[in-house]
mmCIF file of C-alpha atoms in Angstrom:
data_model
loop_
_atom_site.group_PDB
_atom_site.id
_atom_site.type_symbol
_atom_site.label_atom_id
_atom_site.label_comp_id
_atom_site.label_asym_id
_atom_site.label_seq_id
_atom_site.Cartn_x
_atom_site.Cartn_y
_atom_site.Cartn_z
ATOM 1 C CA UNK A 494 -3.748 -19.567 -10.530
ATOM 2 C CA UNK A 495 -6.456 -18.361 -8.141
ATOM 3 C CA UNK A 496 -9.987 -17.588 -9.182
ATOM 4 C CA UNK A 497 -10.746 -13.998 -10.238
ATOM 5 C CA UNK A 498 -14.153 -12.683 -11.044
ATOM 6 C CA UNK A 499 -14.957 -11.382 -14.487
ATOM 7 C CA UNK A 500 -15.487 -7.611 -14.808
ATOM 8 C CA UNK A 501 -16.966 -5.663 -17.738
ATOM 9 C CA UNK A 502 -17.585 -8.927 -19.585
ATOM 10 C CA UNK A 503 -13.851 -9.574 -20.009
ATOM 11 C CA UNK A 504 -12.197 -12.591 -18.412
ATOM 12 C CA UNK A 505 -9.146 -12.042 -16.193
ATOM 13 C CA UNK A 506 -5.851 -11.990 -18.073
ATOM 14 C CA UNK A 507 -2.480 -13.159 -16.755
ATOM 15 C CA UNK A 508 0.301 -10.699 -15.874
ATOM 16 C CA UNK A 509 3.941 -10.927 -14.816
ATOM 17 C CA UNK A 510 5.873 -8.007 -13.329
ATOM 18 C CA UNK A 511 9.448 -7.742 -12.177
ATOM 19 C CA UNK A 512 10.796 -5.045 -9.918
ATOM 20 C CA UNK A 513 11.801 -3.960 -6.429
ATOM 21 C CA UNK A 514 9.558 -4.802 -3.512
ATOM 22 C CA UNK A 515 8.698 -1.596 -1.616
ATOM 23 C CA UNK A 516 6.368 -2.558 1.207
ATOM 24 C CA UNK A 517 3.250 -4.395 2.312
ATOM 25 C CA UNK A 518 -0.226 -2.997 2.883
ATOM 26 C CA UNK A 519 -2.105 -4.315 5.886
ATOM 27 C CA UNK A 520 -5.803 -4.743 6.483
ATOM 28 C CA UNK A 521 -7.054 -4.092 10.022
ATOM 29 C CA UNK A 522 -3.477 -3.243 10.987
ATOM 30 C CA UNK A 523 -2.151 -6.817 10.885
ATOM 31 C CA UNK A 524 -3.342 -8.919 7.910
ATOM 32 C CA UNK A 525 -1.136 -8.842 4.789
ATOM 33 C CA UNK A 526 -3.408 -7.722 1.958
ATOM 34 C CA UNK A 527 -1.353 -5.818 -0.673
ATOM 35 C CA UNK A 528 2.196 -5.164 -1.725
ATOM 36 C CA UNK A 529 3.798 -2.256 -3.543
ATOM 37 C CA UNK A 530 6.233 -2.955 -6.350
ATOM 38 C CA UNK A 531 8.464 -0.392 -8.089
ATOM 39 C CA UNK A 532 9.119 -1.093 -11.761
ATOM 40 C CA UNK A 533 10.541 1.045 -14.554
ATOM 41 C CA UNK A 534 6.925 1.971 -15.439
ATOM 42 C CA UNK A 535 6.111 3.202 -11.924
ATOM 43 C CA UNK A 536 4.685 1.887 -8.683
ATOM 44 C CA UNK A 537 2.043 -0.854 -8.597
ATOM 45 C CA UNK A 538 -0.295 -1.811 -5.758
ATOM 46 C CA UNK A 539 -0.956 -5.552 -6.033
ATOM 47 C CA UNK A 540 -3.505 -7.520 -4.013
ATOM 48 C CA UNK A 541 -2.156 -10.748 -2.494
ATOM 49 C CA UNK A 542 -3.965 -14.070 -2.867
ATOM 50 C CA UNK A 543 -3.599 -16.714 -0.133
ATOM 51 C CA UNK A 544 -1.256 -18.605 -2.456
ATOM 52 C CA UNK A 545 0.910 -15.504 -2.916
ATOM 53 C CA UNK A 546 1.146 -14.922 0.838
ATOM 54 C CA UNK A 547 2.328 -18.520 1.246
ATOM 55 C CA UNK A 548 4.802 -18.327 -1.668
ATOM 56 C CA UNK A 549 7.220 -15.871 -0.037
ATOM 57 C CA UNK A 550 6.726 -17.023 3.566
ATOM 58 C CA UNK A 551 7.330 -13.525 4.956
ATOM 59 C CA UNK A 552 10.948 -13.277 3.818
ATOM 60 C CA UNK A 553 10.694 -10.140 1.654
ATOM 61 C CA UNK A 554 12.568 -6.991 2.622
ATOM 62 C CA UNK A 555 12.178 -3.557 1.010
ATOM 63 C CA UNK A 556 14.553 -3.364 -1.952
ATOM 64 C CA UNK A 557 14.414 -7.106 -2.809
ATOM 65 C CA UNK A 558 14.055 -7.837 -6.534
ATOM 66 C CA UNK A 559 11.023 -10.067 -7.230
ATOM 67 C CA UNK A 560 8.946 -11.512 -10.066
ATOM 68 C CA UNK A 561 5.205 -11.493 -9.472
ATOM 69 C CA UNK A 562 2.634 -13.318 -11.566
ATOM 70 C CA UNK A 563 -1.105 -13.435 -11.251
ATOM 71 C CA UNK A 564 -4.315 -12.210 -12.852
ATOM 72 C CA UNK A 565 -5.450 -8.797 -14.023
ATOM 73 C CA UNK A 566 -9.014 -7.496 -14.171
ATOM 74 C CA UNK A 567 -10.403 -4.012 -14.725
ATOM 75 C CA UNK A 568 -12.596 -2.022 -12.353
ATOM 76 C CA UNK A 569 -16.094 -1.791 -13.804
ATOM 77 C CA UNK A 570 -16.561 1.875 -12.903
ATOM 78 C CA UNK A 571 -13.144 3.295 -13.886
ATOM 79 C CA UNK A 572 -11.572 0.682 -16.166
ATOM 80 C CA UNK A 573 -8.419 0.856 -14.019
ATOM 81 C CA UNK A 574 -6.461 -2.430 -14.016
ATOM 82 C CA UNK A 575 -6.591 -4.420 -10.779
ATOM 83 C CA UNK A 576 -3.708 -6.818 -10.166
ATOM 84 C CA UNK A 577 -3.901 -9.904 -7.944
ATOM 85 C CA UNK A 578 -0.697 -11.838 -7.250
ATOM 86 C CA UNK A 579 -0.722 -15.630 -7.183
ATOM 87 C CA UNK A 580 3.042 -16.219 -7.024
ATOM 88 C CA UNK A 581 5.976 -14.174 -5.735
ATOM 89 C CA UNK A 582 9.492 -15.376 -6.519
ATOM 90 C CA UNK A 583 12.962 -13.924 -5.993
ATOM 91 C CA UNK A 584 14.452 -12.596 -9.221
ATOM 92 C CA UNK A 585 17.679 -11.108 -10.500
ATOM 93 C CA UNK A 586 17.487 -7.940 -12.596
ATOM 94 C CA UNK A 587 18.538 -8.613 -16.171
ATOM 95 C CA UNK A 588 20.908 -6.215 -17.952
ATOM 96 C CA UNK A 589 18.024 -5.089 -20.189
ATOM 97 C CA UNK A 590 15.771 -4.269 -17.226
ATOM 98 C CA UNK A 591 15.765 -0.489 -16.745
ATOM 99 C CA UNK A 592 16.823 0.482 -13.224
ATOM 100 C CA UNK A 593 14.351 1.922 -10.772
ATOM 101 C CA UNK A 594 15.235 5.552 -10.070
ATOM 102 C CA UNK A 595 16.664 6.632 -6.741
ATOM 103 C CA UNK A 596 14.659 9.173 -4.789
ATOM 104 C CA UNK A 597 11.114 9.559 -3.611
ATOM 105 C CA UNK A 598 8.813 6.823 -4.823
ATOM 106 C CA UNK A 599 5.992 8.153 -6.976
ATOM 107 C CA UNK A 600 2.744 7.688 -5.118
ATOM 108 C CA UNK A 601 0.206 6.458 -7.662
ATOM 109 C CA UNK A 602 -3.526 6.806 -7.411
ATOM 110 C CA UNK A 603 -5.238 8.740 -4.674
ATOM 111 C CA UNK A 604 -2.640 8.690 -1.890
ATOM 112 C CA UNK A 605 -4.546 9.958 1.113
ATOM 113 C CA UNK A 606 -4.512 9.567 4.856
ATOM 114 C CA UNK A 607 -7.988 9.866 6.340
ATOM 115 C CA UNK A 608 -8.011 11.217 9.907
ATOM 116 C CA UNK A 609 -11.167 11.182 12.012
ATOM 117 C CA UNK A 610 -11.945 14.628 13.481
ATOM 118 C CA UNK A 611 -15.168 13.856 15.342
ATOM 119 C CA UNK A 612 -15.380 14.673 19.043
ATOM 120 C CA UNK A 613 -14.044 11.408 20.558
ATOM 121 C CA UNK A 614 -11.014 11.295 18.244
ATOM 122 C CA UNK A 615 -10.433 15.036 18.668
ATOM 123 C CA UNK A 616 -10.458 14.626 22.477
ATOM 124 C CA UNK A 617 -7.893 11.855 22.097
ATOM 125 C CA UNK A 618 -5.492 14.008 20.066
ATOM 126 C CA UNK A 619 -6.352 13.682 16.361
ATOM 127 C CA UNK A 620 -5.325 17.307 15.702
ATOM 128 C CA UNK A 621 -1.859 16.632 17.146
ATOM 129 C CA UNK A 622 -1.648 13.431 15.084
ATOM 130 C CA UNK A 623 -2.550 15.452 11.936
ATOM 131 C CA UNK A 624 0.243 17.939 12.643
ATOM 132 C CA UNK A 625 2.767 15.138 13.229
ATOM 133 C CA UNK A 626 1.618 13.403 10.037
ATOM 134 C CA UNK A 627 2.045 16.607 8.003
ATOM 135 C CA UNK A 628 5.540 17.023 9.482
ATOM 136 C CA UNK A 629 6.502 13.421 8.648
ATOM 137 C CA UNK A 630 5.260 13.786 5.050
ATOM 138 C CA UNK A 631 7.226 17.017 4.650
ATOM 139 C CA UNK A 632 10.392 15.392 6.047
ATOM 140 C CA UNK A 633 10.122 12.677 3.357
ATOM 141 C CA UNK A 634 9.356 15.213 0.594
ATOM 142 C CA UNK A 635 5.854 13.796 0.104
ATOM 143 C CA UNK A 636 3.686 16.763 1.114
ATOM 144 C CA UNK A 637 2.648 17.374 -2.522
ATOM 145 C CA UNK A 638 1.951 13.667 -3.232
ATOM 146 C CA UNK A 639 -0.079 12.636 -0.186
ATOM 147 C CA UNK A 640 -3.246 14.377 1.032
ATOM 148 C CA UNK A 641 -4.362 14.467 4.651
ATOM 149 C CA UNK A 642 -8.161 14.527 4.774
ATOM 150 C CA UNK A 643 -10.259 15.144 7.883
ATOM 151 C CA UNK A 644 -13.288 12.861 8.062
ATOM 152 C CA UNK A 645 -16.352 12.253 10.150
ATOM 153 C CA UNK A 646 -16.809 9.294 12.467
ATOM 154 C CA UNK A 647 -15.113 6.007 11.498
ATOM 155 C CA UNK A 648 -17.238 4.021 14.004
ATOM 156 C CA UNK A 649 -14.324 3.116 16.337
ATOM 157 C CA UNK A 650 -14.738 6.057 18.713
ATOM 158 C CA UNK A 651 -13.284 4.359 21.789
ATOM 159 C CA UNK A 652 -10.146 3.420 19.788
ATOM 160 C CA UNK A 653 -9.361 6.954 18.553
ATOM 161 C CA UNK A 654 -7.600 8.729 17.070
ATOM 162 C CA UNK A 655 -8.385 6.669 13.964
ATOM 163 C CA UNK A 656 -6.510 6.805 10.631
ATOM 164 C CA UNK A 657 -6.912 5.075 7.281
ATOM 165 C CA UNK A 658 -4.018 4.949 4.780
ATOM 166 C CA UNK A 659 -5.200 4.939 1.142
ATOM 167 C CA UNK A 660 -4.783 3.181 -1.228
ATOM 168 C CA UNK A 661 -4.897 -0.044 0.690
ATOM 169 C CA UNK A 662 -7.383 0.940 3.395
ATOM 170 C CA UNK A 663 -5.013 0.127 6.278
ATOM 171 C CA UNK A 664 -6.751 1.169 9.507
ATOM 172 C CA UNK A 665 -4.830 2.444 12.535
ATOM 173 C CA UNK A 666 -6.343 2.953 15.965
ATOM 174 C CA UNK A 667 -5.039 4.854 19.008
ATOM 175 C CA UNK A 668 -2.621 6.696 16.735
ATOM 176 C CA UNK A 669 0.113 8.657 18.477
ATOM 177 C CA UNK A 670 2.087 11.575 17.008
ATOM 178 C CA UNK A 671 5.427 9.809 17.558
ATOM 179 C CA UNK A 672 4.284 6.900 15.297
ATOM 180 C CA UNK A 673 3.750 9.095 12.234
ATOM 181 C CA UNK A 674 7.323 9.056 10.789
ATOM 182 C CA UNK A 675 7.395 5.230 10.855
ATOM 183 C CA UNK A 676 3.921 4.967 9.305
ATOM 184 C CA UNK A 677 4.847 7.411 6.518
ATOM 185 C CA UNK A 678 7.973 5.346 5.752
ATOM 186 C CA UNK A 679 5.906 2.155 5.765
ATOM 187 C CA UNK A 680 3.128 3.298 3.433
ATOM 188 C CA UNK A 681 4.995 5.845 1.295
ATOM 189 C CA UNK A 682 8.562 4.470 1.174
ATOM 190 C CA UNK A 683 11.585 6.083 -0.462
ATOM 191 C CA UNK A 684 12.922 3.993 -3.360
ATOM 192 C CA UNK A 685 16.336 2.537 -2.530
ATOM 193 C CA UNK A 686 19.332 2.781 -4.912
ATOM 194 C CA UNK A 687 19.598 0.065 -7.571
#
C-alpha cells in the first residue's frame, strides 16, 4: 500500500469498497486524479495513487463494477474521511450487495462549478458559458444539487473563459457553451441501471 500521511494523530486505516464506477476526475484537464464510485451508501470521491492508476490501465467504463482498496485518513479541519485508492480490481456484485439505485446520482459534498467573471473571461463569453451550464444542469435534473458560482480572476486570463469543477478541482480553459452538456455528464453522471 502507498504511503499516507498521518492526520489528527491517527494513522491511516485500510478500506475496501465495492460498487459501480461512475467517472474520473482530472487535474489540469488531463491528469487522472480521482474517481467517483457509487455504492449502496452513496457516492464516494476517491483519490488515485500512482499504483491505482497503473492497476486498471485505463480500461474502466462508467457502470463497471469494481473493488477498490487503499487507505483512509481524516481531514484535520473537518474530520471528513479522505480515501486514497491503491488498487482497483474488477468485481462481480454478490447477491447480498444492495443494488445502486437508478436515477440521478447524489452529488455529495460541495458540488460547485466556479466560473470566472472578471473582464477577460467576460469578454470571451463566460456569461454565455454560465447560461449553457445552467441549462445542462437543468436538463440532467441537477440544478438543485450543483451550484454555479461566479468568481474573481483565476490567473489564466488569456485562456478564458475559465471553469473549475468541484469537488476534484478540475480546471477547464477556453470553455465553450456547446461543451457544457458533455462536461455536466462527465462530472455529475447519471447512475446507470443495475
